[in-house]
């Protein structure tokens, strides 16, 4: 029974991750597009699917990935996410430098651009905080709260960005993925009780 449950969980996750990518691959908006534009779109979609995996890993919800193994996988998935975001932004830059500059300066007329940029900087900040954890010598509870706050910004910014943009992602699969990302994040935060820490005075 435990094995069956584990297999079902991994199958459900695989479906949740691959469905949006598969739907994006069949988008009519890809017709006559340059390869670099297609790469930018798929890098963004892939990064979005990783947002579903991250809270599941850190909270130990995936079979065989609890404890230290889950946290290590969480770090590596974070690295892949950073790379995906960089590929997404660089490819968009190659496609249209003025649009990327407007987005980075928050002068773009498209609202989804600002949310994407906010999520991007939060991803970089969260990754940097992870790399400098020992060097910064932050107290464990302070580090967890800071990292969690940045992760929340990433999730909210990415979900709003995805919902506002009319790109290659198919609507229903996009909505389903965003709902799953938000649900997994909230459930993981509630289970980890990061904000429930209380200091005692001496």
Coordinates of C-alpha atoms in Angstrom, one line a residue:
X1 CA 0.0 0.0 0.0
X2 CA 2.8 2.4 0.8
X3 CA 4.6 1.6 -2.5
X4 CA 1.4 2.2 -4.4
X5 CA 0.9 5.5 -2.7
X6 CA 4.4 6.6 -3.4
X7 CA 4.1 5.6 -7.1
X8 CA 0.8 7.6 -7.3
X9 CA 2.3 10.7 -5.8
X10 CA 5.3 10.6 -8.2
X11 CA 3.0 10.0 -11.1
X12 CA 0.8 12.9 -10.1
X13 CA 3.8 15.2 -9.8
X14 CA 5.1 14.1 -13.1
X15 CA 1.8 14.9 -14.7
X16 CA 1.6 18.3 -13.1
X17 CA 5.0 19.2 -14.3
X18 CA 4.9 17.7 -17.8
X19 CA 1.4 18.7 -18.8
X20 CA 2.0 22.5 -18.9
X21 CA 5.2 21.9 -20.9
X22 CA 3.4 19.6 -23.3
X23 CA 0.6 22.1 -23.7
X24 CA 3.0 24.9 -24.4
X25 CA 4.7 22.8 -27.1
X26 CA 1.5 22.6 -29.0
X27 CA 0.8 26.3 -28.7
X28 CA -0.1 28.0 -32.1
X29 CA 1.9 31.1 -30.8
X30 CA 5.1 29.1 -31.5
X31 CA 4.5 29.1 -35.3
X32 CA 7.1 31.0 -37.2
X33 CA 8.9 32.0 -34.0
X34 CA 12.7 32.1 -33.7
X35 CA 14.3 29.3 -31.8
X36 CA 15.6 31.8 -29.2
X37 CA 12.1 33.0 -28.5
X38 CA 10.9 29.5 -28.1
X39 CA 13.8 28.8 -25.7
X40 CA 12.9 31.8 -23.6
X41 CA 9.3 30.7 -23.3
X42 CA 10.1 27.1 -22.4
X43 CA 12.7 28.2 -19.8
X44 CA 10.0 30.3 -18.1
X45 CA 7.5 27.5 -18.1
X46 CA 10.1 25.0 -16.8
X47 CA 11.1 27.4 -14.0
X48 CA 7.4 27.7 -13.1
X49 CA 7.0 23.9 -12.8
X50 CA 10.0 23.8 -10.5
X51 CA 8.1 26.1 -8.1
X52 CA 5.8 23.2 -7.5
X53 CA 8.6 20.8 -6.7
X54 CA 10.4 23.1 -4.2
X55 CA 7.9 23.3 -1.4
X56 CA 7.2 19.6 -1.7
X57 CA 10.9 18.8 -1.3
X58 CA 11.6 21.0 1.6
X59 CA 8.5 19.9 3.5
X60 CA 9.3 16.2 2.9
X61 CA 6.0 15.4 1.0
X62 CA 7.7 13.4 -1.8
X63 CA 8.3 9.7 -1.0
X64 CA 11.9 8.9 -0.5
X65 CA 12.9 12.6 -0.4
X66 CA 12.4 13.5 3.3
X67 CA 14.9 14.9 5.7
X68 CA 18.4 15.6 4.5
X69 CA 17.8 14.1 1.1
X70 CA 14.9 16.3 0.5
X71 CA 16.8 19.4 1.5
X72 CA 19.7 18.5 -0.7
X73 CA 17.4 18.0 -3.6
X74 CA 15.7 21.3 -2.8
X75 CA 19.1 23.1 -3.1
X76 CA 19.9 21.5 -6.5
X77 CA 16.4 22.2 -7.8
X78 CA 17.0 25.8 -6.7
X79 CA 20.2 25.9 -8.8
X80 CA 18.3 24.6 -11.8
X81 CA 15.6 27.2 -11.3
X82 CA 18.2 30.0 -11.2
X83 CA 19.7 28.8 -14.4
X84 CA 16.3 28.5 -16.0
X85 CA 15.4 32.1 -15.0
X86 CA 18.8 33.3 -16.4
X87 CA 18.1 31.5 -19.7
X88 CA 14.6 33.0 -19.8
X89 CA 15.8 36.5 -19.3
X90 CA 18.9 36.3 -21.6
X91 CA 16.9 34.7 -24.4
X92 CA 14.3 37.5 -24.1
X93 CA 17.1 40.0 -24.2
X94 CA 18.4 38.6 -27.4
X95 CA 14.9 38.6 -28.8
X96 CA 14.1 42.2 -27.8
X97 CA 16.6 44.2 -25.7
X98 CA 14.3 47.3 -25.4
X99 CA 11.5 45.2 -23.8
X100 CA 13.9 43.7 -21.3
X101 CA 15.3 47.1 -20.4
X102 CA 11.9 48.5 -19.9
X103 CA 11.0 45.6 -17.7
X104 CA 14.1 45.9 -15.5
X105 CA 13.5 49.6 -15.1
X106 CA 9.8 49.0 -14.3
X107 CA 8.8 51.2 -17.2
X108 CA 7.2 48.5 -19.3
X109 CA 3.5 49.2 -20.2
X110 CA 2.7 45.5 -19.6
X111 CA 1.9 44.8 -15.9
X112 CA 3.2 41.2 -16.1
X113 CA 6.7 42.4 -16.7
X114 CA 7.0 44.1 -13.3
X115 CA 5.8 40.9 -11.5
X116 CA 8.3 38.8 -13.5
X117 CA 11.2 41.1 -12.6
X118 CA 10.2 41.1 -8.9
X119 CA 10.1 37.3 -8.9
X120 CA 13.5 37.2 -10.7
X121 CA 15.3 39.3 -8.2
X122 CA 13.7 37.3 -5.3
X123 CA 14.9 34.1 -6.9
X124 CA 18.4 35.5 -7.1
X125 CA 18.3 36.8 -3.5
X126 CA 17.0 33.5 -2.2
X127 CA 19.7 31.6 -4.0
X128 CA 22.4 34.1 -2.8
X129 CA 21.1 33.8 0.8
X130 CA 21.4 30.0 0.5
X131 CA 25.0 30.2 -0.8
X132 CA 26.1 32.7 1.9
X133 CA 24.3 31.1 4.8
X134 CA 27.4 30.1 6.8
X135 CA 29.3 33.2 5.9
X136 CA 26.5 35.6 7.0
X137 CA 26.4 33.7 10.3
X138 CA 22.7 34.3 10.6
X139 CA 20.7 32.6 13.4
X140 CA 18.9 29.6 12.0
X141 CA 15.4 31.0 12.6
X142 CA 16.3 34.3 11.1
X143 CA 17.8 32.6 8.0
X144 CA 14.7 30.4 7.6
X145 CA 12.4 33.4 7.9
X146 CA 14.4 35.4 5.4
X147 CA 14.6 32.6 2.9
X148 CA 10.9 31.8 3.3
X149 CA 9.9 35.4 2.8
X150 CA 11.9 35.6 -0.4
X151 CA 10.4 32.3 -1.6
X152 CA 6.9 33.6 -0.9
X153 CA 7.8 36.7 -3.1
X154 CA 9.0 34.3 -5.8
X155 CA 5.8 32.3 -5.8
X156 CA 3.4 35.3 -5.7
X157 CA 5.4 37.2 -8.3
X158 CA 5.7 34.2 -10.6
X159 CA 2.0 33.2 -10.3
X160 CA 0.8 36.8 -11.0
X161 CA 3.3 37.0 -13.9
X162 CA 2.1 33.8 -15.4
X163 CA -1.6 34.6 -15.0
X164 CA -1.3 38.0 -16.6
X165 CA 0.8 37.1 -19.6
X166 CA -0.8 35.6 -22.7
X167 CA 2.0 33.4 -23.9
X168 CA 2.6 29.9 -24.9
X169 CA 1.1 28.3 -21.8
X170 CA -2.3 26.9 -22.3
X171 CA -4.9 28.6 -20.0
X172 CA -6.3 25.6 -18.2
X173 CA -2.9 23.9 -17.5
X174 CA -1.5 27.3 -16.5
X175 CA -4.3 27.9 -14.0
X176 CA -4.0 24.4 -12.6
X177 CA -0.2 24.7 -12.2
X178 CA -0.6 28.1 -10.4
X179 CA -3.2 26.7 -8.0
X180 CA -1.0 23.7 -7.3
X181 CA 2.0 26.0 -6.7
X182 CA 0.1 28.2 -4.3
X183 CA -1.5 25.3 -2.5
X184 CA 1.8 23.4 -2.1
X185 CA 3.6 26.5 -0.8
X186 CA 0.9 27.4 1.7
X187 CA 0.7 23.8 3.0
X188 CA 4.5 23.5 3.3
X189 CA 4.7 26.8 5.2
X190 CA 2.0 25.7 7.5
X191 CA 3.7 22.4 8.2
X192 CA 7.1 23.8 8.7
X193 CA 5.8 26.6 11.0
X194 CA 8.6 28.9 10.1
X195 CA 6.8 31.9 11.6
X196 CA 5.8 30.1 14.8
X197 CA 9.3 30.4 16.3
X198 CA 9.4 32.3 19.6
X199 CA 12.5 33.6 21.4
X200 CA 12.7 33.4 25.1
X201 CA 14.1 36.3 27.1
X202 CA 16.7 35.7 29.8

